[in-house]
PDB file of C-alpha atoms and ligand atoms in Angstrom:
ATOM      1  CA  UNK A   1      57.401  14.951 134.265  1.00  0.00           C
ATOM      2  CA  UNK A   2      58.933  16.788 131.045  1.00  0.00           C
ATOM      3  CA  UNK A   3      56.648  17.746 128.017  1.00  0.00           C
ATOM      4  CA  UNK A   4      57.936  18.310 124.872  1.00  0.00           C
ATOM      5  CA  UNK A   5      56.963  20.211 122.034  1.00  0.00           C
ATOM      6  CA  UNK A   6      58.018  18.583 118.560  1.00  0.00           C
ATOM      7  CA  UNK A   7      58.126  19.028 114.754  1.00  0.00           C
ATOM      8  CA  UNK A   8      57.919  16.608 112.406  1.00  0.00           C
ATOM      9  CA  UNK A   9      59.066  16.869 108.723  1.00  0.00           C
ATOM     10  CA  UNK A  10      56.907  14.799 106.732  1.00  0.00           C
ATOM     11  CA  UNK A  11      56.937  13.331 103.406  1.00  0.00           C
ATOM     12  CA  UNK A  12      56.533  15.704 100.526  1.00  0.00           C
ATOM     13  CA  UNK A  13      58.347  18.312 103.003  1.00  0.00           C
ATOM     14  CA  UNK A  14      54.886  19.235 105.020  1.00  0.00           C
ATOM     15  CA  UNK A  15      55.742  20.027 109.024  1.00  0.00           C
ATOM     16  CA  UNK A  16      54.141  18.575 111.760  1.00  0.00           C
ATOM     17  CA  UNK A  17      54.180  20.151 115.143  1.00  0.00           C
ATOM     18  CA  UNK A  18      52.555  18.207 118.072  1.00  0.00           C
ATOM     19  CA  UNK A  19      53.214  18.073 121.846  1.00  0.00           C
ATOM     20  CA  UNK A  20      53.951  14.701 124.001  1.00  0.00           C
ATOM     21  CA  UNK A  21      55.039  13.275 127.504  1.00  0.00           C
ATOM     22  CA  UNK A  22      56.965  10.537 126.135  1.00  0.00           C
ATOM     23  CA  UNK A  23      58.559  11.925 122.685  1.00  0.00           C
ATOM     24  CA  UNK A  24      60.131   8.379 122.008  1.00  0.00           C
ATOM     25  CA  UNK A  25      56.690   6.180 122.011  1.00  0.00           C
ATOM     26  CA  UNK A  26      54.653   9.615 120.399  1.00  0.00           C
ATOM     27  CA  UNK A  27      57.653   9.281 117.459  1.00  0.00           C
ATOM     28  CA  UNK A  28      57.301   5.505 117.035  1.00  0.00           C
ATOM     29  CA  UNK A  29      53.510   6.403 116.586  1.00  0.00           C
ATOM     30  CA  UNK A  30      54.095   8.267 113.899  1.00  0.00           C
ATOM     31  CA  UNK A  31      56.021   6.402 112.415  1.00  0.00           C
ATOM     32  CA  UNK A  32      53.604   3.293 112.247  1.00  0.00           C
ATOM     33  CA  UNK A  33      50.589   5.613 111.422  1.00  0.00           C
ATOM     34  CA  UNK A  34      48.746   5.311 114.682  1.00  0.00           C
ATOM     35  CA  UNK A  35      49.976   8.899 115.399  1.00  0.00           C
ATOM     36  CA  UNK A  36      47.328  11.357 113.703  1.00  0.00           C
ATOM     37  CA  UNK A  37      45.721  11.494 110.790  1.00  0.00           C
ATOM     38  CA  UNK A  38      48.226  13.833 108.988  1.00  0.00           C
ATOM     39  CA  UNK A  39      51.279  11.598 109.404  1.00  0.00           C
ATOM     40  CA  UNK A  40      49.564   8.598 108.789  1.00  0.00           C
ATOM     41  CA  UNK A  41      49.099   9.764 105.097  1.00  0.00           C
ATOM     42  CA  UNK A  42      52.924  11.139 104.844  1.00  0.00           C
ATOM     43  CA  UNK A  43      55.002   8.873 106.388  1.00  0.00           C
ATOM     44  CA  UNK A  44      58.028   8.390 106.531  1.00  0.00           C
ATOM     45  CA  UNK A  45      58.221  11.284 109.055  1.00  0.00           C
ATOM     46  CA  UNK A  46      61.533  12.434 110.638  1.00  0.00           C
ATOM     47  CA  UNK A  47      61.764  14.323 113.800  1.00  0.00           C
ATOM     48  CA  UNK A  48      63.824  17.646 113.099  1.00  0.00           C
ATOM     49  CA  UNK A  49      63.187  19.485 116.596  1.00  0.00           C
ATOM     50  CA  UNK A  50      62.158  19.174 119.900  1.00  0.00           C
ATOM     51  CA  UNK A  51      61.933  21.686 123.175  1.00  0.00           C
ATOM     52  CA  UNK A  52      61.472  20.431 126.678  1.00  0.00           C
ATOM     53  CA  UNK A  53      58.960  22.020 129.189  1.00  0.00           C
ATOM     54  CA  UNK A  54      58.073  21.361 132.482  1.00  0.00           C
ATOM     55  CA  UNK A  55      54.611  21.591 132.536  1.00  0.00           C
ATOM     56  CA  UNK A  56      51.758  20.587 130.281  1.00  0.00           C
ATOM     57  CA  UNK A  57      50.346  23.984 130.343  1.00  0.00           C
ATOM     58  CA  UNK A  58      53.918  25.391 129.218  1.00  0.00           C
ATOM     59  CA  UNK A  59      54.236  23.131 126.109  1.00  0.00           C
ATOM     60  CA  UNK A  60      50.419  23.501 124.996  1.00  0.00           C
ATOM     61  CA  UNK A  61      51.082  27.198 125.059  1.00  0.00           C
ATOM     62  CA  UNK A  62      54.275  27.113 122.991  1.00  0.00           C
ATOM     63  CA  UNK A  63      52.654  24.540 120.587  1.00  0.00           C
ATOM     64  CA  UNK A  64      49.443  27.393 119.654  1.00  0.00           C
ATOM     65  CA  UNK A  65      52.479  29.711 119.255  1.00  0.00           C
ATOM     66  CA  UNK A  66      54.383  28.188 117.049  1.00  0.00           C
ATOM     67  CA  UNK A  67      51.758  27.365 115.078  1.00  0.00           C
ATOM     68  CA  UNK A  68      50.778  30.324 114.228  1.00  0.00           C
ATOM     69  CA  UNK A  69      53.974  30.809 112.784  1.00  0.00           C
ATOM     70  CA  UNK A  70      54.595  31.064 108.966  1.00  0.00           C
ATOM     71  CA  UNK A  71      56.457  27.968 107.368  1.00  0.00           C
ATOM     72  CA  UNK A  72      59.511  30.052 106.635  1.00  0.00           C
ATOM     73  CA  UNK A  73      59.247  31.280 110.776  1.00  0.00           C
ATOM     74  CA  UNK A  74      59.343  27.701 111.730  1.00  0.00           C
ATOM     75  CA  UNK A  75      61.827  26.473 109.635  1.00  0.00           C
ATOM     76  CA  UNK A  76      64.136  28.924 110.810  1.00  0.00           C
ATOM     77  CA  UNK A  77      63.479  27.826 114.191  1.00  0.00           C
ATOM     78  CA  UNK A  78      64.281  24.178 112.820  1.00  0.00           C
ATOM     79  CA  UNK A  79      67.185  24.772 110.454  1.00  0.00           C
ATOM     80  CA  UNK A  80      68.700  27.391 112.159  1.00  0.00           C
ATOM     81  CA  UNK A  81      68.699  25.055 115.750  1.00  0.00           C
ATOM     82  CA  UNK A  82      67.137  28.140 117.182  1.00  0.00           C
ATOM     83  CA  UNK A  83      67.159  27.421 119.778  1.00  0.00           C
ATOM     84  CA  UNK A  84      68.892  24.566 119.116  1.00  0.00           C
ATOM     85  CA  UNK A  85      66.861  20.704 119.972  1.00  0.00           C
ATOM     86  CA  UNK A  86      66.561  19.760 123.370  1.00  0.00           C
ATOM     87  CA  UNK A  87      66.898  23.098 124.649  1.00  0.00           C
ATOM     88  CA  UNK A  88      64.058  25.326 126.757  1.00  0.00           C
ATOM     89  CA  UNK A  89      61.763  26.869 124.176  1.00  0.00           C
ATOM     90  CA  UNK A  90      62.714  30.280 124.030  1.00  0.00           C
ATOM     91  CA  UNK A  91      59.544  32.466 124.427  1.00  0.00           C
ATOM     92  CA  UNK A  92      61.430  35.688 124.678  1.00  0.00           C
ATOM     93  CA  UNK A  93      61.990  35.156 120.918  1.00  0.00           C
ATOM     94  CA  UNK A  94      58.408  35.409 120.334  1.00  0.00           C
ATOM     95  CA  UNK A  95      58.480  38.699 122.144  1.00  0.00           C
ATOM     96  CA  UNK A  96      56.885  37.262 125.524  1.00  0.00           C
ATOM     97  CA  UNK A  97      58.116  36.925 128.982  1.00  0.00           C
ATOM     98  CA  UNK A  98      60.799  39.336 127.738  1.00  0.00           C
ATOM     99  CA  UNK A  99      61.428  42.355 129.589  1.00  0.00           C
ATOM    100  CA  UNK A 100      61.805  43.882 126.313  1.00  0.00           C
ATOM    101  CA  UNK A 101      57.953  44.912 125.915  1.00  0.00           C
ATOM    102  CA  UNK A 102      58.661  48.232 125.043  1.00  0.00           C
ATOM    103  CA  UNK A 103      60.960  50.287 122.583  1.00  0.00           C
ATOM    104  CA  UNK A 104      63.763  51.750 125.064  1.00  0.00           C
ATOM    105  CA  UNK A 105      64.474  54.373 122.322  1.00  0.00           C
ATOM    106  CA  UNK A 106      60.600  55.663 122.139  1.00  0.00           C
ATOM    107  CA  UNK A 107      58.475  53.652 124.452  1.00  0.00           C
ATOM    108  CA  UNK A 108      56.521  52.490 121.727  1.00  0.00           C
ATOM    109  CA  UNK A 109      55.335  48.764 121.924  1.00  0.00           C
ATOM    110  CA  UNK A 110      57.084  46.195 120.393  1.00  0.00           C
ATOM    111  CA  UNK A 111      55.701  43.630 117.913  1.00  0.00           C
ATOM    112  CA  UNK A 112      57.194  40.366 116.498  1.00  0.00           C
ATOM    113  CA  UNK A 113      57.947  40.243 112.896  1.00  0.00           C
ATOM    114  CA  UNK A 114      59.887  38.354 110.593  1.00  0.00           C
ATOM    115  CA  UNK A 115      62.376  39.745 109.036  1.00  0.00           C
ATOM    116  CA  UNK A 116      64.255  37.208 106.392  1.00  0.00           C
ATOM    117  CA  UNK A 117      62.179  34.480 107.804  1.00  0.00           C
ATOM    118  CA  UNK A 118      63.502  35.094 111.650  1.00  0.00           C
ATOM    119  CA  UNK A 119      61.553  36.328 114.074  1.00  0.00           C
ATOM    120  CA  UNK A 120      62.499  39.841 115.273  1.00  0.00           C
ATOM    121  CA  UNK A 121      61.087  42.499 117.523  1.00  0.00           C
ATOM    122  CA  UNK A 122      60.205  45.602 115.771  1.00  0.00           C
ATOM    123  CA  UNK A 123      59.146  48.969 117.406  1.00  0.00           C
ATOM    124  CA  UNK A 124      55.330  49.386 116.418  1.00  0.00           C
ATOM    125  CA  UNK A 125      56.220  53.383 116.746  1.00  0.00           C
ATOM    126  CA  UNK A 126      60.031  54.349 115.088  1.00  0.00           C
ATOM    127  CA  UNK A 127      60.192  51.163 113.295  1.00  0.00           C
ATOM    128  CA  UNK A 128      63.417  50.021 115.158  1.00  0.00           C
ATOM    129  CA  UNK A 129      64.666  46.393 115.179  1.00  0.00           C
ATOM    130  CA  UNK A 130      65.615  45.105 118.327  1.00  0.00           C
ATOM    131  CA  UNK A 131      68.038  42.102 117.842  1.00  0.00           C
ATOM    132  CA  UNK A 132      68.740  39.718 120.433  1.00  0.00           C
ATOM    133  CA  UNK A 133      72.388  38.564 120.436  1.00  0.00           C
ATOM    134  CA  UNK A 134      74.425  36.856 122.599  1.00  0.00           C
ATOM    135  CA  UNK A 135      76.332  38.797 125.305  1.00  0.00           C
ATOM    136  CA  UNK A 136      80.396  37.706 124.948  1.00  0.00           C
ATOM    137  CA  UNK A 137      82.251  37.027 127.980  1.00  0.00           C
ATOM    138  CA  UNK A 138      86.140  36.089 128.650  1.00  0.00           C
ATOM    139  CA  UNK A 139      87.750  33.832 130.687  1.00  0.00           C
ATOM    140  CA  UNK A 140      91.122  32.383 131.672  1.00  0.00           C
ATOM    141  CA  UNK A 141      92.243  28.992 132.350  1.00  0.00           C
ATOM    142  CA  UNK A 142      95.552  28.514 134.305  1.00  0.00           C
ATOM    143  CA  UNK A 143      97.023  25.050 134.429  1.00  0.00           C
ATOM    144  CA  UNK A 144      99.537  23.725 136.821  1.00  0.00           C
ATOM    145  CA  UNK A 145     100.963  20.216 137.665  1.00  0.00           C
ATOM    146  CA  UNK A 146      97.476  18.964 136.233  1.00  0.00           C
ATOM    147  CA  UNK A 147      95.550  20.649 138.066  1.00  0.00           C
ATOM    148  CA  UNK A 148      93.019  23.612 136.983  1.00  0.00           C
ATOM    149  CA  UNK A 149      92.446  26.920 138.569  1.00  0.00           C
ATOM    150  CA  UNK A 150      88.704  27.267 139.144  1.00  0.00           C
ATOM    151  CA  UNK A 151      86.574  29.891 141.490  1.00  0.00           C
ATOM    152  CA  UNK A 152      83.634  29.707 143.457  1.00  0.00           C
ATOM    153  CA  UNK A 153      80.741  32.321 142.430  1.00  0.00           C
ATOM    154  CA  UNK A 154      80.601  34.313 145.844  1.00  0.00           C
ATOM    155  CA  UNK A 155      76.715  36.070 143.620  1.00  0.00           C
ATOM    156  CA  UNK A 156      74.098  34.422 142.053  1.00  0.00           C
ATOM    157  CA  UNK A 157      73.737  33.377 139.687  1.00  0.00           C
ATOM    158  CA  UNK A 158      74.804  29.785 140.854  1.00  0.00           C
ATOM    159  CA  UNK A 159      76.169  31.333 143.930  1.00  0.00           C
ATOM    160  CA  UNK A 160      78.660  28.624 145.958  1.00  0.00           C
ATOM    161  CA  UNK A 161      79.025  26.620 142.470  1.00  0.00           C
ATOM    162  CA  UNK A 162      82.437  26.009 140.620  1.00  0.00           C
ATOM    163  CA  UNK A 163      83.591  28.733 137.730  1.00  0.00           C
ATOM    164  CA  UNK A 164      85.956  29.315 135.539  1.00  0.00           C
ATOM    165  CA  UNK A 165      87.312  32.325 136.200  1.00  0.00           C
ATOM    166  CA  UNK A 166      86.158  35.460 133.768  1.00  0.00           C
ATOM    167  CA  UNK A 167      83.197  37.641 133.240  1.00  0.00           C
ATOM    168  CA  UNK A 168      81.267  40.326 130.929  1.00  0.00           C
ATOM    169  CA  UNK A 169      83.253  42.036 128.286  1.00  0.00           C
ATOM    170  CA  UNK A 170      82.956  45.977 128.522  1.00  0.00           C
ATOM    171  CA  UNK A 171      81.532  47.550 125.776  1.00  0.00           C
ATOM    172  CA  UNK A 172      85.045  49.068 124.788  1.00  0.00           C
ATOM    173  CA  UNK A 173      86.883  45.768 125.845  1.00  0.00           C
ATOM    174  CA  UNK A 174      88.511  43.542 123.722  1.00  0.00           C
ATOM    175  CA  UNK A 175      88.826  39.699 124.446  1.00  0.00           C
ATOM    176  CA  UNK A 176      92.179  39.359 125.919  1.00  0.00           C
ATOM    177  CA  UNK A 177      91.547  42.810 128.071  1.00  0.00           C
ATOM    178  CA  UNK A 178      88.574  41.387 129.291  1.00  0.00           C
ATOM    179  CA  UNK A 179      90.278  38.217 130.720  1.00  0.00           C
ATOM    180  CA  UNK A 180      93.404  39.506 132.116  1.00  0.00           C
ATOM    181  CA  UNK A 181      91.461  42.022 133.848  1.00  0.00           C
ATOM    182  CA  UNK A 182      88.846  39.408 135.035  1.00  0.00           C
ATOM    183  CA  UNK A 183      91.968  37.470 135.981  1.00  0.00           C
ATOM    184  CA  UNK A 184      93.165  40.413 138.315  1.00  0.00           C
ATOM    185  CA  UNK A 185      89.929  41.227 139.476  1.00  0.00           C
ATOM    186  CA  UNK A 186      88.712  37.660 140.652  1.00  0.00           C
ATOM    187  CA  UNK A 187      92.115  36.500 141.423  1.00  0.00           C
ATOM    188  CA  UNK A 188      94.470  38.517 142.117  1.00  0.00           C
ATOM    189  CA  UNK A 189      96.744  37.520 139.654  1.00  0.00           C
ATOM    190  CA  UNK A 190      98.664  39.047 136.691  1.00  0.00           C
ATOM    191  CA  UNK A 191      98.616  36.804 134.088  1.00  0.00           C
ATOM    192  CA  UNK A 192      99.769  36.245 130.071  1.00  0.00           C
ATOM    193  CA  UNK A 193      97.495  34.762 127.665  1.00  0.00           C
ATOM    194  CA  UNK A 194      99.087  32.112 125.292  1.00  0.00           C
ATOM    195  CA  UNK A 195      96.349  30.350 123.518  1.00  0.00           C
ATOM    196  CA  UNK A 196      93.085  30.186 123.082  1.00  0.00           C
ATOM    197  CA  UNK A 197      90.629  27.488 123.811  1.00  0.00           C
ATOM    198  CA  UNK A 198      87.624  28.116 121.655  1.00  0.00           C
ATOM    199  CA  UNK A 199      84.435  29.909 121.617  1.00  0.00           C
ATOM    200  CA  UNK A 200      81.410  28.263 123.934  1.00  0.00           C
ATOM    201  CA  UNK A 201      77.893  28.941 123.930  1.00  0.00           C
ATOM    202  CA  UNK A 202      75.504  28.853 127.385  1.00  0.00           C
ATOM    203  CA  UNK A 203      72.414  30.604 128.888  1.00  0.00           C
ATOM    204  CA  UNK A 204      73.001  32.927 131.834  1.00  0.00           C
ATOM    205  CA  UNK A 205      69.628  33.899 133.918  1.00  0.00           C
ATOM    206  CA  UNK A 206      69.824  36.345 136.199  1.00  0.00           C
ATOM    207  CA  UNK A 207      66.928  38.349 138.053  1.00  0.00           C
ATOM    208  CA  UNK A 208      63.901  36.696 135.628  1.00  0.00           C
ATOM    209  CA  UNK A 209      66.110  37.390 132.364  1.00  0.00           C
ATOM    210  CA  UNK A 210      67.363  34.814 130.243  1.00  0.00           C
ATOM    211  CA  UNK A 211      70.093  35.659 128.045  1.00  0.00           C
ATOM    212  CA  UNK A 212      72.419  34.333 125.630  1.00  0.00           C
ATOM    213  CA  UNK A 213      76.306  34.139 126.379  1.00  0.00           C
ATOM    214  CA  UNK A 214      79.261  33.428 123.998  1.00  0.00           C
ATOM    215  CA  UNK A 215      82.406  32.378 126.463  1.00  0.00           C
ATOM    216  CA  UNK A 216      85.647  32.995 125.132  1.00  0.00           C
ATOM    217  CA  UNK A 217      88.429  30.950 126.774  1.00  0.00           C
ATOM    218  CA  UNK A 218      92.057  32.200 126.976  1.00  0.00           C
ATOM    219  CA  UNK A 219      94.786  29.617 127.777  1.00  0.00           C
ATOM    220  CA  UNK A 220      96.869  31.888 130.880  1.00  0.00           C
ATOM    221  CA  UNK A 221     100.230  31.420 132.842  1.00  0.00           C
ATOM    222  CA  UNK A 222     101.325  33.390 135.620  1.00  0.00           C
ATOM    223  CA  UNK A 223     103.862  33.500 138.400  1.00  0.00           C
ATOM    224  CA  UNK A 224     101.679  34.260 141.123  1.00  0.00           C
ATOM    225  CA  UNK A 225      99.286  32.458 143.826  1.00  0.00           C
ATOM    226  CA  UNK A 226      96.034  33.227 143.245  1.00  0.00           C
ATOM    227  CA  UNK A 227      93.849  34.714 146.546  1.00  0.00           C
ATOM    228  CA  UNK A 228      89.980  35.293 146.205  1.00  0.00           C
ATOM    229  CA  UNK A 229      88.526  38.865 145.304  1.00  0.00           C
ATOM    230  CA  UNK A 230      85.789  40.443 143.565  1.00  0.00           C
ATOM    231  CA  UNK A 231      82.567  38.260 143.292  1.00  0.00           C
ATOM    232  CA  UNK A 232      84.419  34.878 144.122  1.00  0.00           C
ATOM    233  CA  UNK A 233      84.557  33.639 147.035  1.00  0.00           C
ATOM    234  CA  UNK A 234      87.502  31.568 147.276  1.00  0.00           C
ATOM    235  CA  UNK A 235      89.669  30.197 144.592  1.00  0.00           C
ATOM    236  CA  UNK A 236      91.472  26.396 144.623  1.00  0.00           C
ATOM    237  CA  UNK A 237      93.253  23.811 142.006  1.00  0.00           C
ATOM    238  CA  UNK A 238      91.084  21.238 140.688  1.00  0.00           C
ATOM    239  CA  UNK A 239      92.070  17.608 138.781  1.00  0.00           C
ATOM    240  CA  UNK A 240      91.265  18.538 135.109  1.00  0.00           C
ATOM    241  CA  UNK A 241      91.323  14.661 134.539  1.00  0.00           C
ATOM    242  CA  UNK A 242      88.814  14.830 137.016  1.00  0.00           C
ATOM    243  CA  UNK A 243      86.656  17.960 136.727  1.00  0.00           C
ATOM    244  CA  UNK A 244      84.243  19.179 139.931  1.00  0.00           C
ATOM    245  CA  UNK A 245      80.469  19.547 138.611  1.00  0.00           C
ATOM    246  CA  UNK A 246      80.543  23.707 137.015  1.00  0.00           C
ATOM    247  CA  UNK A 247      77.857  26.511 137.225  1.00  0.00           C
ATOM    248  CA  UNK A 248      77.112  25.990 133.663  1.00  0.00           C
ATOM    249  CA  UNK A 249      76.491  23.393 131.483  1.00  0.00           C
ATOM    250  CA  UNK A 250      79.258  24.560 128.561  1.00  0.00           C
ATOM    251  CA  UNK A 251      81.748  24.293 131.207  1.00  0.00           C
ATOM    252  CA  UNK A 252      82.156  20.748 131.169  1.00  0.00           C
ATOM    253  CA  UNK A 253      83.095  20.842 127.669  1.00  0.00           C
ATOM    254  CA  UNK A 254      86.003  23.852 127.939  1.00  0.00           C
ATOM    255  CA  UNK A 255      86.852  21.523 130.797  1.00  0.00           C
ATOM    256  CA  UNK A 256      86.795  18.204 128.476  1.00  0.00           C
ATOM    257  CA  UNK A 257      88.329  20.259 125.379  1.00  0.00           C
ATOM    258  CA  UNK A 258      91.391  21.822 128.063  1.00  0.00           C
ATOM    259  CA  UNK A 259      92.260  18.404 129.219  1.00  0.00           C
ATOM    260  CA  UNK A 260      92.636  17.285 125.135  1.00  0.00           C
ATOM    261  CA  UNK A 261      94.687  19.969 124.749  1.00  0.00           C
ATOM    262  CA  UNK A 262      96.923  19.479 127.728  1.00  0.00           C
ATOM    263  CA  UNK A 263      97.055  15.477 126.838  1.00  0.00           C
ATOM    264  CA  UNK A 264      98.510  16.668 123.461  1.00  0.00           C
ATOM    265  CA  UNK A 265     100.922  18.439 124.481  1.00  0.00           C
ATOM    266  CA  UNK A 266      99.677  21.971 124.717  1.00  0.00           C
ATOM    267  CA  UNK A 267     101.203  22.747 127.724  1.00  0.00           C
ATOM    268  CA  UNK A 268     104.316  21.673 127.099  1.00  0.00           C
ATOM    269  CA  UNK A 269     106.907  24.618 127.533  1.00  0.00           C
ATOM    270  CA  UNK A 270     109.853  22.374 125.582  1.00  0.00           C
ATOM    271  CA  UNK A 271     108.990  23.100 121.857  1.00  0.00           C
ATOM    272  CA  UNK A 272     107.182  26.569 123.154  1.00  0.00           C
ATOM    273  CA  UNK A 273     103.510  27.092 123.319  1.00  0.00           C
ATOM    274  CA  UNK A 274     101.204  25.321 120.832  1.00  0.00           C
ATOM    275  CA  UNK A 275      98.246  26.945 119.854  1.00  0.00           C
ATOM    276  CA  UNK A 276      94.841  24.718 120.055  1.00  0.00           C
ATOM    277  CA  UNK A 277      93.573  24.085 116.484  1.00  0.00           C
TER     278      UNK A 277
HETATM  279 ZN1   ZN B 301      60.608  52.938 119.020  1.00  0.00          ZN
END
């Protein structure tokens, strides 16, 4: 069974933050007035976010946090989609279950502040702000005949699922470095980059940390067949009309967004390259 923690925006602008099993039939209560004594007197009410949880426990806990929050913390939560509805609550943004307890500069403990309205974690000793931002990886996406280069993870995370091929940007590393060395590394292939797909956001959890990702996606050709190395453990063609269930969830939609491209004539080498808009 999923819980869910939600927030309501009531009439006049007041918030409303409750917890529920079945979000649909807890809204419609609301909505009719049979819902708590709050809404009842400032209906309409509007849902404006919800987080999932999978355990009662889980959600009651992250509905005492979060209301201890200031308005202005919680409607950065809400209007900045962070995280975004739908998605896991993300305690490590109120400075638990993070493995960032303590100040790496000074050892000093942290402590969760908000800083223009956003929660941040803020040394308690030398004062230093710790943001959390997403880590930006780069990958490539080779296209032949229809058919879509993918590798399978040979590590965990998601070891023995599908991948696009690509990895963690160096701290030096640009983009398109990044991906044609990922490209050599994983595949054994040289390759050129001549577009690129977009920008894609995911989660990546690895050994009980949970971070943010941003995926950058380079459109690649090459001359070569590709042979597994590095941390996959074999590489293969895949129908991008029909694509193979991915490691993670945002690769469905490079996969869905590639296949556009491809149907409008992206890969076509007649007129040249075209560049995705
Ligand atoms: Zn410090």
């Amino acid at each position: 069974m999923k819980w869910w923690l939600y927030v309501l925006e009531c009439r006049g602008g007041a918030l409303y933050t409750g917890m529920t099993g079945d979000l649909p039939r807890r809204l419609a209560e609301h909505q009719s007035g049979s819902g708590a004594k709050f809404t009842r007197a400032r209906r309409p009410v509007r849902l404006v976010a919800a987080w999932t949880f999978g355990t009662r426990q889980a959600a009651a806990h992250a509905e005492r946090r979060f209301k201890q929050l200031p308005r202005a913390a919680k409607l950065a939560w809400v209007e900045g989609r962070w995280p975004f509805a739908g998605a896991p609550f993300d305690f490590a943004a109120l400075g638990e279950e993070s493995d960032a307890r303590f100040c790496p500069r000074c050892g000093g403990r942290l402590a969760l502040r908000h800083v223009e309205s956003r929660p941040l974690l803020v040394c308690s000793v030398c004062g230093r702000h710790h943001y959390r931002n997403a880590k930006p990886c780069a990958g490539v996406l080779i296209v032949r005949g229809g058919m879509v280069l993918l590798a399978r993870r040979g590590r965990d995370p998601h070891k023995g699922a599908l991948d696009i091929p690509g990895g963690f940007m160096e701290a030096e590393e640009t983009p398109d470095h990044c991906a044609v060395r990922e490209a050599r590394e994983e595949l054994g292939l040289e390759v050129r980059l001549v577009g690129l797909l977009g920008f894609y956001m995911d989660h990546y959890e690895f050994q009980g940390e949970r971070s943010s990702i941003l995926n950058i996606y380079y459109v690649a050709e090459t001359d070569g067949e590709p042979t597994a190395g590095d941390d996959a453990s074999e590489v293969g063609w895949y129908p991008l009309t029909e694509p193979p269930p991915m490691a993670f969830p945002h690769e469905a939609v490079v996969l869905r967004d590639l296949q556009r491209w491809v149907a409008q004539g992206g890969l076509s080498r007649e007129g040249g390259w075209s560049w995705p808009r």
